[in-house]
PDB file of C-alpha atoms in Angstrom:
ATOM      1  CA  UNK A   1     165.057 105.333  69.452  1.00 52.00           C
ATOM      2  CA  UNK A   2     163.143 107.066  72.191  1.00 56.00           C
ATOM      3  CA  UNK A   3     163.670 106.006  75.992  1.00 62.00           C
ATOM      4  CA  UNK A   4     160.800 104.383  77.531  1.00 64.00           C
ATOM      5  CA  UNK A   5     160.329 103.081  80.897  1.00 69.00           C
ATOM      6  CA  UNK A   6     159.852  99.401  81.818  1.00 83.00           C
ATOM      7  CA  UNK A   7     157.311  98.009  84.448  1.00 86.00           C
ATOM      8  CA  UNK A   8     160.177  96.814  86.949  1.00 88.00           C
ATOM      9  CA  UNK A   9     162.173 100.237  86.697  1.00 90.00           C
ATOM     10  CA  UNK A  10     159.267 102.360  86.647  1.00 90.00           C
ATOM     11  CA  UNK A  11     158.136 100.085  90.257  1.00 90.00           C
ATOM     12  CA  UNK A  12     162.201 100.096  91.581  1.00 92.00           C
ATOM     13  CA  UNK A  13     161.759 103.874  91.111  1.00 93.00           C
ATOM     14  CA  UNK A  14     158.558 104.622  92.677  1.00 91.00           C
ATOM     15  CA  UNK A  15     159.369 102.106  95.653  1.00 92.00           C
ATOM     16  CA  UNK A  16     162.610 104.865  95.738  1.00 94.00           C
ATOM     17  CA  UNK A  17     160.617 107.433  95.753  1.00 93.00           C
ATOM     18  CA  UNK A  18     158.047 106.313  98.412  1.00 91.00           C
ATOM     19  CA  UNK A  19     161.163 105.503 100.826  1.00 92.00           C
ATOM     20  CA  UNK A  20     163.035 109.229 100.048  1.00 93.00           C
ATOM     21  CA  UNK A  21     159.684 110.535 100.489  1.00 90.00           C
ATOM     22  CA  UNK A  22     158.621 108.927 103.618  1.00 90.00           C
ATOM     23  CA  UNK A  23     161.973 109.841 105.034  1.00 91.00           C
ATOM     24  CA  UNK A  24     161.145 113.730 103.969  1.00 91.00           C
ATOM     25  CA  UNK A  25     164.583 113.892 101.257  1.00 93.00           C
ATOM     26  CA  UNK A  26     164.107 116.357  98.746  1.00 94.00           C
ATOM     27  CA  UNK A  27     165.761 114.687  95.159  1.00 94.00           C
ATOM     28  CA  UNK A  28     168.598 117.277  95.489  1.00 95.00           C
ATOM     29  CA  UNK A  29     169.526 115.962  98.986  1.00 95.00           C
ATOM     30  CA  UNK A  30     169.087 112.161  97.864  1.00 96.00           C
ATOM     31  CA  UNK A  31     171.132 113.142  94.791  1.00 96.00           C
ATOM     32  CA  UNK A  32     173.696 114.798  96.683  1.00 96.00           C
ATOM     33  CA  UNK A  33     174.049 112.099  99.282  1.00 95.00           C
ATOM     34  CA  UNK A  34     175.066 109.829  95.912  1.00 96.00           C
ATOM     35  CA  UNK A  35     177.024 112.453  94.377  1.00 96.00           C
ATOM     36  CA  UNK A  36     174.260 112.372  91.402  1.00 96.00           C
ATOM     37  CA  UNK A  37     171.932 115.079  90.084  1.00 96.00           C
ATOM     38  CA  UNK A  38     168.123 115.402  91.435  1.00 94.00           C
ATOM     39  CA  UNK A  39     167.602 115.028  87.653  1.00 95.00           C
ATOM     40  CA  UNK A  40     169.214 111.942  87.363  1.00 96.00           C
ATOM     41  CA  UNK A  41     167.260 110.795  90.816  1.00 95.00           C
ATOM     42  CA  UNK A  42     164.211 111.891  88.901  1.00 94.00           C
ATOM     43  CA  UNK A  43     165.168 109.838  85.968  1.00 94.00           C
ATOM     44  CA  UNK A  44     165.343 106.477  88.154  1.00 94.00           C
ATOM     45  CA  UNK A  45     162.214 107.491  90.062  1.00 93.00           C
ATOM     46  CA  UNK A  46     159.564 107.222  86.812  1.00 91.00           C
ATOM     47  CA  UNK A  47     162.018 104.664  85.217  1.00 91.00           C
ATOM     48  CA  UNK A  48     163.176 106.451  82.189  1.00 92.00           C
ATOM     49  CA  UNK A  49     167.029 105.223  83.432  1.00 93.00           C
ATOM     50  CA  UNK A  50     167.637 101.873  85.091  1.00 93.00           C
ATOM     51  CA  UNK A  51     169.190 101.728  88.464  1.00 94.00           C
ATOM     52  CA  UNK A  52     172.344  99.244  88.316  1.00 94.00           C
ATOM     53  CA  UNK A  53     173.252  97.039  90.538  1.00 93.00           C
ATOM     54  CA  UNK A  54     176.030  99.216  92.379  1.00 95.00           C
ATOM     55  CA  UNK A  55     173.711 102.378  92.262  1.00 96.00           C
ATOM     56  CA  UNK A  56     170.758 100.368  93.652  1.00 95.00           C
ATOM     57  CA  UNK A  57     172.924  99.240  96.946  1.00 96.00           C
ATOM     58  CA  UNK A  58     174.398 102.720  97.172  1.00 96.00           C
ATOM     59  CA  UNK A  59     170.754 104.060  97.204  1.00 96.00           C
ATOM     60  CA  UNK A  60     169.459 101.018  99.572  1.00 95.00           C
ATOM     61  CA  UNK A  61     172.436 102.196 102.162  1.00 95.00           C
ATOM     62  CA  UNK A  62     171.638 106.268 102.305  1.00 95.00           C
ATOM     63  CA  UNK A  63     167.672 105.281 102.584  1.00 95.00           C
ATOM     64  CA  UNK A  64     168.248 102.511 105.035  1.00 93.00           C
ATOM     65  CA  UNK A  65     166.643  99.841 103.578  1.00 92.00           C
ATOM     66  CA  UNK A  66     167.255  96.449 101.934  1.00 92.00           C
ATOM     67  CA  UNK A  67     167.430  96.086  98.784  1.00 91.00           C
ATOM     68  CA  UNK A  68     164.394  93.972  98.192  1.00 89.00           C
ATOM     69  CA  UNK A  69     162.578  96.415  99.711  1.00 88.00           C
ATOM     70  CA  UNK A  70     162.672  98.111  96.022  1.00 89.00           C
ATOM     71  CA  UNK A  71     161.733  95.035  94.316  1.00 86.00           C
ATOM     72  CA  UNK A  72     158.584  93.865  96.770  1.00 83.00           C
ATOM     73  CA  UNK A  73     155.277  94.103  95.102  1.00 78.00           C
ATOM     74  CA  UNK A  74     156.836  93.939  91.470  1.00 68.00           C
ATOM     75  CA  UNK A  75     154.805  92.661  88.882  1.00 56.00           C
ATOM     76  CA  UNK A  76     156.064  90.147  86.745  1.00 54.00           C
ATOM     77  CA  UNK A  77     154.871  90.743  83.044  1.00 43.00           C
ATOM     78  CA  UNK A  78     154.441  94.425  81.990  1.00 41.00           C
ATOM     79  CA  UNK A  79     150.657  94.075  81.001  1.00 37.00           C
ATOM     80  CA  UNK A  80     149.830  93.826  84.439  1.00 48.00           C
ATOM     81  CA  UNK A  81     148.595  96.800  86.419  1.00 49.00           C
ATOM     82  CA  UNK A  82     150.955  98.064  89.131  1.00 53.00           C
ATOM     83  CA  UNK A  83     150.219  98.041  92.726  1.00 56.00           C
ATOM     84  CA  UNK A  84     147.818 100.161  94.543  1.00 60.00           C
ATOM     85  CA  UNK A  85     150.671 101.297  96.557  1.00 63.00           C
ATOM     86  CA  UNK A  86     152.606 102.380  93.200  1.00 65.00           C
ATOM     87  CA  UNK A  87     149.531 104.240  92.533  1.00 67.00           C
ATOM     88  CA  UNK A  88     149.357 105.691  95.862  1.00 67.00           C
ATOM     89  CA  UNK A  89     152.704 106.812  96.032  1.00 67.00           C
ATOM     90  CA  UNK A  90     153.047 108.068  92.904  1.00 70.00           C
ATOM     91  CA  UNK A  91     150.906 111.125  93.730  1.00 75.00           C
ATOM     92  CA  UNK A  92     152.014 113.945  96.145  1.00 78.00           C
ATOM     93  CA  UNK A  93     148.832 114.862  96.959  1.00 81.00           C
ATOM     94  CA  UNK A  94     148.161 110.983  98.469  1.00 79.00           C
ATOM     95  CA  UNK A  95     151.417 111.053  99.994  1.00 78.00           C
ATOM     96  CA  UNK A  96     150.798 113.793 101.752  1.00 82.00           C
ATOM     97  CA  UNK A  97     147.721 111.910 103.118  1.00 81.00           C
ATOM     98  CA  UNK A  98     149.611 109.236 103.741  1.00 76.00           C
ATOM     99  CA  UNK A  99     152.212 110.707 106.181  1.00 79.00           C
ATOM    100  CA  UNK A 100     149.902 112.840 107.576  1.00 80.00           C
ATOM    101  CA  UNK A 101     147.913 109.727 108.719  1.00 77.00           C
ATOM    102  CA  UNK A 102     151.069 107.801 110.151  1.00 76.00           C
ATOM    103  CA  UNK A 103     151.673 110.802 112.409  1.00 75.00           C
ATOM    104  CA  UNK A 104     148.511 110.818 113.865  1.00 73.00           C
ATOM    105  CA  UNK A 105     149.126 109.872 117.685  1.00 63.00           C
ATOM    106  CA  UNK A 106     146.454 108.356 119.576  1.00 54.00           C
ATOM    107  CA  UNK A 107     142.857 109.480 118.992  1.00 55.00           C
ATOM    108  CA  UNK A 108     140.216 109.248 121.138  1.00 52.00           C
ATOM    109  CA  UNK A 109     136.800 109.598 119.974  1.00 52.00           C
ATOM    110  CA  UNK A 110     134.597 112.060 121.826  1.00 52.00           C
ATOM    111  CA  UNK A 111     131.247 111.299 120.949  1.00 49.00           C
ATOM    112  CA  UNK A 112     129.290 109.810 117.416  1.00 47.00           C
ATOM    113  CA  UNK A 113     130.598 107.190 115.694  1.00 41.00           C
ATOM    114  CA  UNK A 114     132.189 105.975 112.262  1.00 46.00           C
ATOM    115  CA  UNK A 115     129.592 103.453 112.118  1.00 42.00           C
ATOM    116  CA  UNK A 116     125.930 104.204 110.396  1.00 40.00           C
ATOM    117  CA  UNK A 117     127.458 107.218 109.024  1.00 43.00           C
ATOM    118  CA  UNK A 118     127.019 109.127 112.421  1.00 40.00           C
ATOM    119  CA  UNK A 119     129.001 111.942 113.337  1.00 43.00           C
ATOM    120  CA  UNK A 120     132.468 112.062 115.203  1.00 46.00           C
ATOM    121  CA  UNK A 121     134.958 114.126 116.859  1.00 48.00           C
ATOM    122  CA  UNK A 122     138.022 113.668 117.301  1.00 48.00           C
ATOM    123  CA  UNK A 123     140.164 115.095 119.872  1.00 46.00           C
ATOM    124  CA  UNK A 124     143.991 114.432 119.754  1.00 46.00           C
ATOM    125  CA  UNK A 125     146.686 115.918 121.547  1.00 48.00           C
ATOM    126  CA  UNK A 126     146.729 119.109 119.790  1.00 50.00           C
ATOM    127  CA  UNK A 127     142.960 119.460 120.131  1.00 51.00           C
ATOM    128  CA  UNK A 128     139.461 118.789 118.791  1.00 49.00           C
ATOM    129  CA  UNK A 129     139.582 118.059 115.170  1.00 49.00           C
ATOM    130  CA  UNK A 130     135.572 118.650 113.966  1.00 46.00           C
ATOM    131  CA  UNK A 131     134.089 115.440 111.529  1.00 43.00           C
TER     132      UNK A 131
END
């Protein structure tokens, strides 16, 4: 019988993944912190394996995070649809995106506006970024 992932291990992993990704681990280096493979740390990640209990609080402790953390958001019943932030997360391209957008320092609008569809620049510390 052929493996197949379940709802809450396919969310446990990509709530994993969002965390080693945010903290900019490579699998290999989250794998090697645990003494596990990057394949196995791929496994858990789209839910093919399940993360046991042990594993899970070994994983919790090297990302620095509780372990509920992994479990927030989780739909109950498998026909739902998983969270937008699932979804988000479980692209790199949006990821990308995403941490790009946290390390944006303070911005400081030159001229325009967002609203009516105007145009905007944006200068930061690094410069003028053009609309």
């Amino acid at each position: 019988m052929a493996k197949s992932a379940t709802a809450i291990n396919v969310h446990v992993g990509s709530r994993i993944r969002m965390r080693r990704t945010m903290l900019g681990l490579s699998q290999g280096a989250l794998g090697d912190g645990l003494g596990i493979t990057f394949q196995q740390i791929q496994k858990y990640q789209k839910g093919i394996n399940r993360v046991g209990a042990g594993r899970l609080q070994r994983i919790s402790s090297f990302l620095n995070l509780p372990i509920s953390f992994c479990f927030e958001g989780e739909q109950n019943t498998a026909s739902q649809k998983c969270s937008m932030l699932t979804t988000i997360v479980n692209s790199n391209e949006n990821m990308d995106l995403v941490k790009a957008f946290i390390a944006i320092e303070d911005a400081v609008f030159a001229d325009g506006s967002w609203i009516g569809g105007q145009s905007a620049r944006c200068r930061t510390s690094t410069g003028t970024i053009p609309r």
